[in-house]
Amino acid sequence: MYTQALDTHGKEPPPAAGESAARAQRFQARVDAEDKIEPKDWMPDAYRQTLIRQISQHAHSEIVGMLPEGNWITRAPSLRRKAVLIAKVQDEGGHGMYLYSAAETLGISRAQMFEQLLSGSAKYSSIFNYPTLTWADVGAIGWLVDGAAIMNQIPICRCSYGPYARAMVRICKEESFHQRQGFEIMLTLARGSGAQRAMAQDALNRWWWPSIMMFGPSDADSRHTAQSMRWKIKRFSNDELRQKFIDITVPQAQFLGLSIPDRALRFDPATQHYLIGPIDWNEFHAVLAGHGPCNRERLEARRAADEAGRWVREAAAAHAMKQHGRTPRAA
């Protein structure tokens, strides 16, 4: 419904400099007043492009994020675990569809976004380029990765762009379930045999730092944070969200009886925050640049799925064209 009036975007003559500045001021005043910006509203092109970049990357992350856990559907330890994991992976696919739909309201097509993902020109969350080696990894992803995602995404429910904010309401509700499911897996393992506890600890050791990096570079090195916060696309900086996640997650690990893999971790009574050791940003940038453990595997899987589904898309398009060409019968 939103895309019907967007096909004229980019065809209007550019406004004069004075008019453009006045529009930008009125736009910022609406954002400052907490008005929701809708697809038919005027918006600066930089705002539009920032949203396209962020929402499409978010959608790609949901779709690629199905792969690490989908790897364990056939090997889940019980029928209950299998059913829950299937439901979770299905949820992630739905989240991707919500987000692609939100991005389409900004004038980019889904085909364009898919092409950007498959060509490697679009990014997705670096966390999904790590392997799931054991069943405990499924628990760690739910507890840590989805926990970090919730920390990032709940503020987006108040994003200035209406379609994005509304899509996030349902997504956050479902991600909360995913986080609880992951924590319950970790709790079961932590209270199990010695081998199960060791498996849970090993998963925490491998997923802790990648989860910390999920919030993006430090504020001093983030190119987009200041403007995104001014436009109220983001509500908190990367470091603020990272600190909230650490403060919530460390006590959860203590409850599980597991050790955070950071010898420098300590609680600061003065700030009432947990302080962590240095983050290995070289690893973060290497994975982001395509040199992570599973970067190639993830893209190859998406390309294979795209090719395998080509005949379905072509058949659906041919059927739609056939239906469109039929004239209604007279009553």
Coordinates of C-alpha atoms in Angstrom, one line a residue:
M1 CA 0.0 0.0 0.0
Y2 CA 2.9 2.4 0.7
T3 CA 4.7 1.8 -2.6
Q4 CA 2.0 3.0 -4.9
A5 CA 3.0 6.7 -4.7
L6 CA 6.8 6.1 -4.8
D7 CA 7.3 5.5 -8.5
T8 CA 7.7 9.3 -9.0
H9 CA 10.6 9.5 -6.5
G10 CA 13.7 11.0 -8.2
K11 CA 11.7 12.3 -11.2
E12 CA 10.8 15.7 -9.8
P13 CA 13.2 18.6 -10.6
P14 CA 15.5 19.4 -7.7
P15 CA 14.4 22.3 -5.5
A16 CA 16.3 25.5 -5.3
A17 CA 18.9 25.7 -2.5
G18 CA 16.8 27.9 -0.3
E19 CA 13.7 25.8 -0.7
S20 CA 15.7 22.6 0.0
A21 CA 17.2 24.1 3.2
A22 CA 13.7 25.2 4.4
R23 CA 12.3 21.7 3.7
A24 CA 15.2 20.2 5.7
Q25 CA 14.5 22.4 8.6
R26 CA 10.8 21.6 8.6
F27 CA 11.7 17.9 8.3
Q28 CA 14.1 18.1 11.3
A29 CA 11.4 20.0 13.3
R30 CA 9.0 17.1 12.7
V31 CA 11.6 14.6 13.8
D32 CA 12.4 16.6 16.9
A33 CA 8.6 16.7 17.7
E34 CA 8.5 12.9 17.6
D35 CA 6.3 12.9 14.5
K36 CA 6.5 9.7 12.4
I37 CA 7.8 10.1 8.9
E38 CA 5.8 8.2 6.4
P39 CA 6.7 7.0 2.9
K40 CA 4.7 9.7 1.1
D41 CA 6.3 12.5 3.2
W42 CA 9.2 14.5 1.9
M43 CA 12.5 13.5 3.4
P44 CA 16.2 14.3 2.7
D45 CA 17.8 11.9 0.3
A46 CA 20.5 11.2 2.9
Y47 CA 17.8 10.1 5.4
R48 CA 16.2 7.9 2.7
Q49 CA 19.6 6.3 1.8
T50 CA 20.6 5.8 5.4
L51 CA 17.3 4.0 6.1
I52 CA 17.7 1.8 2.9
R53 CA 21.2 0.8 4.0
Q54 CA 20.2 0.1 7.6
I55 CA 16.9 -1.7 6.9
S56 CA 18.1 -3.8 4.0
Q57 CA 21.2 -4.9 6.1
H58 CA 18.9 -5.7 8.9
A59 CA 16.7 -7.8 6.6
H60 CA 19.8 -9.6 5.1
S61 CA 20.9 -10.4 8.7
E62 CA 17.6 -12.0 9.5
I63 CA 17.8 -14.2 6.3
V64 CA 21.5 -15.2 6.6
G65 CA 20.9 -15.7 10.4
M66 CA 18.6 -18.6 9.6
L67 CA 21.6 -20.6 8.4
P68 CA 23.7 -21.2 11.5
E69 CA 20.7 -22.5 13.5
G70 CA 19.1 -24.2 10.6
N71 CA 22.2 -26.3 10.5
W72 CA 21.0 -28.0 13.7
I73 CA 17.3 -28.7 12.9
T74 CA 18.0 -32.3 11.8
R75 CA 20.3 -32.8 14.8
A76 CA 18.3 -31.3 17.7
P77 CA 18.4 -33.6 20.7
S78 CA 14.6 -34.1 21.0
L79 CA 11.4 -33.6 19.1
R80 CA 10.5 -30.7 21.3
R81 CA 13.8 -29.0 20.7
K82 CA 13.4 -29.6 16.9
A83 CA 9.9 -28.1 16.8
V84 CA 11.0 -25.0 18.8
L85 CA 14.0 -24.5 16.6
I86 CA 12.0 -24.9 13.4
A87 CA 9.6 -22.3 14.7
K88 CA 12.4 -19.9 15.5
V89 CA 14.1 -20.2 12.1
Q90 CA 10.7 -19.6 10.5
D91 CA 10.3 -16.5 12.6
E92 CA 13.7 -15.2 11.3
G93 CA 12.5 -15.6 7.7
G94 CA 9.4 -13.7 8.5
H95 CA 11.4 -10.9 10.1
G96 CA 13.4 -10.6 6.9
M97 CA 10.2 -10.3 4.9
Y98 CA 8.8 -7.6 7.2
L99 CA 12.0 -5.6 6.8
Y100 CA 12.3 -6.0 3.1
S101 CA 8.7 -4.7 2.8
A102 CA 9.6 -1.7 5.0
A103 CA 12.7 -1.0 2.8
E104 CA 10.6 -1.2 -0.3
T105 CA 8.5 1.8 0.9
L106 CA 11.7 3.9 0.4
G107 CA 11.8 3.2 -3.3
I108 CA 14.2 0.2 -3.6
S109 CA 12.9 -3.1 -5.0
R110 CA 13.3 -6.4 -3.3
A111 CA 15.1 -7.7 -6.3
Q112 CA 17.7 -4.9 -6.0
M113 CA 18.2 -5.8 -2.3
F114 CA 18.6 -9.5 -3.1
E115 CA 21.1 -8.7 -5.8
Q116 CA 23.1 -6.6 -3.4
L117 CA 23.2 -9.4 -0.9
L118 CA 24.1 -12.1 -3.4
S119 CA 26.8 -10.0 -5.1
G120 CA 28.4 -9.3 -1.7
S121 CA 28.0 -5.6 -2.0
A122 CA 25.6 -5.4 0.9
K123 CA 26.6 -6.2 4.4
Y124 CA 24.9 -8.2 7.1
S125 CA 25.6 -8.8 10.8
S126 CA 29.2 -10.1 11.2
I127 CA 27.9 -12.5 14.0
F128 CA 26.4 -14.9 11.4
N129 CA 29.8 -15.6 9.9
Y130 CA 30.8 -17.9 12.9
P131 CA 30.1 -21.6 12.9
T132 CA 27.7 -23.5 15.1
L133 CA 29.9 -26.4 16.2
T134 CA 27.7 -28.0 19.0
W135 CA 24.1 -27.9 20.2
A136 CA 25.2 -25.4 22.9
D137 CA 25.9 -22.9 20.2
V138 CA 22.1 -22.8 19.4
G139 CA 21.6 -21.9 23.1
A140 CA 24.4 -19.3 23.0
I141 CA 23.0 -17.7 19.9
G142 CA 19.5 -17.4 21.5
W143 CA 20.9 -16.1 24.8
L144 CA 23.7 -13.8 23.6
V145 CA 23.1 -13.0 19.9
D146 CA 19.3 -12.5 20.2
G147 CA 19.8 -10.8 23.5
A148 CA 22.2 -8.3 21.8
A149 CA 19.7 -8.0 18.9
I150 CA 16.9 -7.1 21.4
M151 CA 19.1 -4.5 23.0
N152 CA 19.6 -2.9 19.6
Q153 CA 16.1 -3.3 18.3
I154 CA 13.8 -2.2 21.1
P155 CA 14.8 1.4 20.6
I156 CA 14.0 1.1 16.9
C157 CA 10.3 0.6 17.8
R158 CA 10.5 4.4 18.4
C159 CA 12.4 5.1 15.2
S160 CA 11.3 8.2 13.3
Y161 CA 10.4 6.3 10.2
G162 CA 7.0 4.8 10.7
P163 CA 7.1 1.6 8.6
Y164 CA 10.4 0.5 10.2
A165 CA 9.2 1.3 13.8
R166 CA 5.9 -0.6 13.2
A167 CA 7.7 -3.7 11.8
M168 CA 10.0 -3.8 14.8
V169 CA 7.2 -4.1 17.3
R170 CA 6.3 -7.7 16.3
I171 CA 9.9 -8.6 15.6
C172 CA 11.0 -7.6 19.1
K173 CA 8.2 -9.6 20.7
E174 CA 9.4 -12.7 18.8
E175 CA 13.0 -12.0 19.5
S176 CA 12.2 -12.0 23.2
F177 CA 10.9 -15.5 22.9
H178 CA 14.1 -16.5 21.0
Q179 CA 16.3 -15.1 23.8
R180 CA 14.4 -17.0 26.5
Q181 CA 14.6 -20.2 24.4
G182 CA 18.4 -19.8 24.2
F183 CA 18.8 -19.1 27.9
E184 CA 16.7 -22.2 28.7
I185 CA 19.0 -24.4 26.6
M186 CA 22.0 -22.9 28.4
L187 CA 20.4 -23.4 31.8
T188 CA 19.6 -27.1 31.0
L189 CA 23.2 -27.7 29.9
A190 CA 24.7 -25.8 32.8
R191 CA 22.7 -28.0 35.2
G192 CA 23.5 -31.2 33.4
S193 CA 26.5 -33.5 33.3
G194 CA 30.1 -32.3 33.4
A195 CA 30.3 -32.8 29.6
Q196 CA 27.2 -30.7 29.1
R197 CA 28.5 -27.9 31.4
A198 CA 31.8 -27.9 29.4
M199 CA 29.9 -27.7 26.2
A200 CA 27.9 -24.7 27.5
Q201 CA 31.1 -23.0 28.7
D202 CA 32.8 -23.6 25.3
A203 CA 29.9 -22.0 23.5
L204 CA 30.1 -19.0 25.8
N205 CA 33.8 -18.7 25.2
R206 CA 33.4 -18.6 21.4
W207 CA 30.3 -16.4 21.2
W208 CA 30.9 -13.8 23.9
W209 CA 33.2 -11.5 22.0
P210 CA 31.5 -11.7 18.6
S211 CA 28.2 -10.8 20.5
I212 CA 30.0 -7.7 22.1
M213 CA 31.1 -6.7 18.6
M214 CA 27.5 -6.9 17.3
F215 CA 26.9 -3.3 18.5
G216 CA 29.3 -2.0 15.9
P217 CA 32.5 0.1 16.3
S218 CA 33.1 2.3 19.3
D219 CA 31.4 5.7 19.2
A220 CA 34.7 7.4 18.4
D221 CA 35.0 5.3 15.2
S222 CA 31.3 5.2 14.1
R223 CA 30.7 7.3 11.0
H224 CA 26.9 7.1 11.1
T225 CA 25.9 7.2 14.7
A226 CA 25.7 11.0 15.3
Q227 CA 23.5 11.7 12.3
S228 CA 21.3 8.7 12.8
M229 CA 20.7 9.8 16.4
R230 CA 19.9 13.3 15.2
W231 CA 17.3 11.9 12.8
K232 CA 16.1 9.5 15.6
I233 CA 16.7 6.5 13.5
K234 CA 18.9 5.4 16.4
R235 CA 18.1 6.4 20.0
F236 CA 21.3 5.2 21.7
S237 CA 25.0 5.1 20.7
N238 CA 26.8 1.8 20.0
D239 CA 28.8 2.0 23.3
E240 CA 25.7 2.8 25.3
L241 CA 23.9 -0.2 24.0
R242 CA 26.9 -2.4 24.4
Q243 CA 27.2 -1.4 28.1
K244 CA 23.6 -2.1 28.7
F245 CA 24.0 -5.6 27.2
I246 CA 27.1 -6.3 29.3
D247 CA 25.4 -5.1 32.6
I248 CA 22.4 -7.4 32.0
T249 CA 24.3 -10.4 30.6
V250 CA 27.2 -10.8 33.2
P251 CA 24.8 -11.5 36.1
Q252 CA 22.9 -14.0 33.9
A253 CA 26.2 -15.9 33.2
Q254 CA 26.8 -15.9 37.0
F255 CA 23.4 -17.4 37.6
L256 CA 24.2 -20.1 35.1
G257 CA 27.5 -20.8 36.8
L258 CA 29.5 -20.0 33.7
S259 CA 32.6 -17.8 33.4
I260 CA 32.7 -14.8 31.0
P261 CA 35.9 -15.3 28.9
D262 CA 37.5 -12.0 29.9
R263 CA 40.1 -11.8 32.7
A264 CA 39.9 -8.0 32.8
L265 CA 36.1 -8.1 33.5
R266 CA 35.3 -6.2 36.7
F267 CA 32.5 -4.4 38.4
D268 CA 33.1 -0.7 39.0
P269 CA 31.2 0.5 42.1
A270 CA 31.6 4.1 41.2
T271 CA 29.8 3.8 37.8
Q272 CA 27.7 0.7 38.8
H273 CA 28.8 -0.8 35.5
Y274 CA 30.8 -3.9 34.5
L275 CA 34.0 -3.0 32.7
I276 CA 35.4 -5.3 30.1
G277 CA 38.9 -5.8 28.5
P278 CA 39.9 -4.5 25.1
I279 CA 37.9 -5.6 22.1
D280 CA 39.8 -7.1 19.2
W281 CA 38.6 -4.8 16.5
N282 CA 41.0 -6.4 14.0
E283 CA 38.8 -9.5 14.1
F284 CA 35.7 -7.4 13.7
H285 CA 36.9 -5.7 10.6
A286 CA 38.3 -8.9 9.1
V287 CA 35.0 -10.7 9.4
L288 CA 33.2 -7.6 8.1
A289 CA 35.5 -7.5 5.1
G290 CA 34.6 -11.1 4.2
H291 CA 37.4 -13.0 6.0
G292 CA 35.5 -14.7 8.8
P293 CA 35.2 -18.4 9.3
C294 CA 32.0 -18.8 7.3
N295 CA 31.6 -15.7 5.1
R296 CA 32.1 -17.6 1.9
E297 CA 29.9 -20.5 3.0
R298 CA 27.0 -18.2 4.0
L299 CA 26.9 -16.4 0.6
E300 CA 27.3 -19.6 -1.3
A301 CA 24.3 -21.1 0.6
R302 CA 22.2 -18.0 -0.2
R303 CA 23.2 -18.1 -3.9
A304 CA 22.4 -21.8 -4.1
A305 CA 18.9 -21.2 -2.5
D306 CA 18.3 -18.3 -4.9
E307 CA 19.1 -20.5 -7.9
A308 CA 17.1 -23.4 -6.7
G309 CA 14.1 -21.3 -6.2
R310 CA 14.3 -19.5 -9.6
W311 CA 11.8 -21.8 -11.3
V312 CA 9.2 -21.1 -8.5
R313 CA 9.6 -17.3 -9.0
E314 CA 9.4 -17.7 -12.8
A315 CA 6.3 -19.9 -12.5
A316 CA 4.6 -17.5 -10.1
A317 CA 5.4 -14.5 -12.3
A318 CA 4.0 -16.3 -15.4
H319 CA 0.8 -17.2 -13.5
A320 CA 0.4 -13.7 -12.2
M321 CA 0.8 -12.4 -15.8
K322 CA -1.7 -14.9 -17.1
Q323 CA -4.3 -13.9 -14.4
H324 CA -3.7 -10.2 -15.1
G325 CA -4.5 -10.8 -18.8
R326 CA -7.8 -12.4 -18.2
T327 CA -10.9 -10.3 -18.6
P328 CA -13.7 -10.7 -16.0
R329 CA -16.8 -12.5 -17.3
A330 CA -20.0 -10.6 -17.6
A331 CA -22.5 -11.4 -14.8

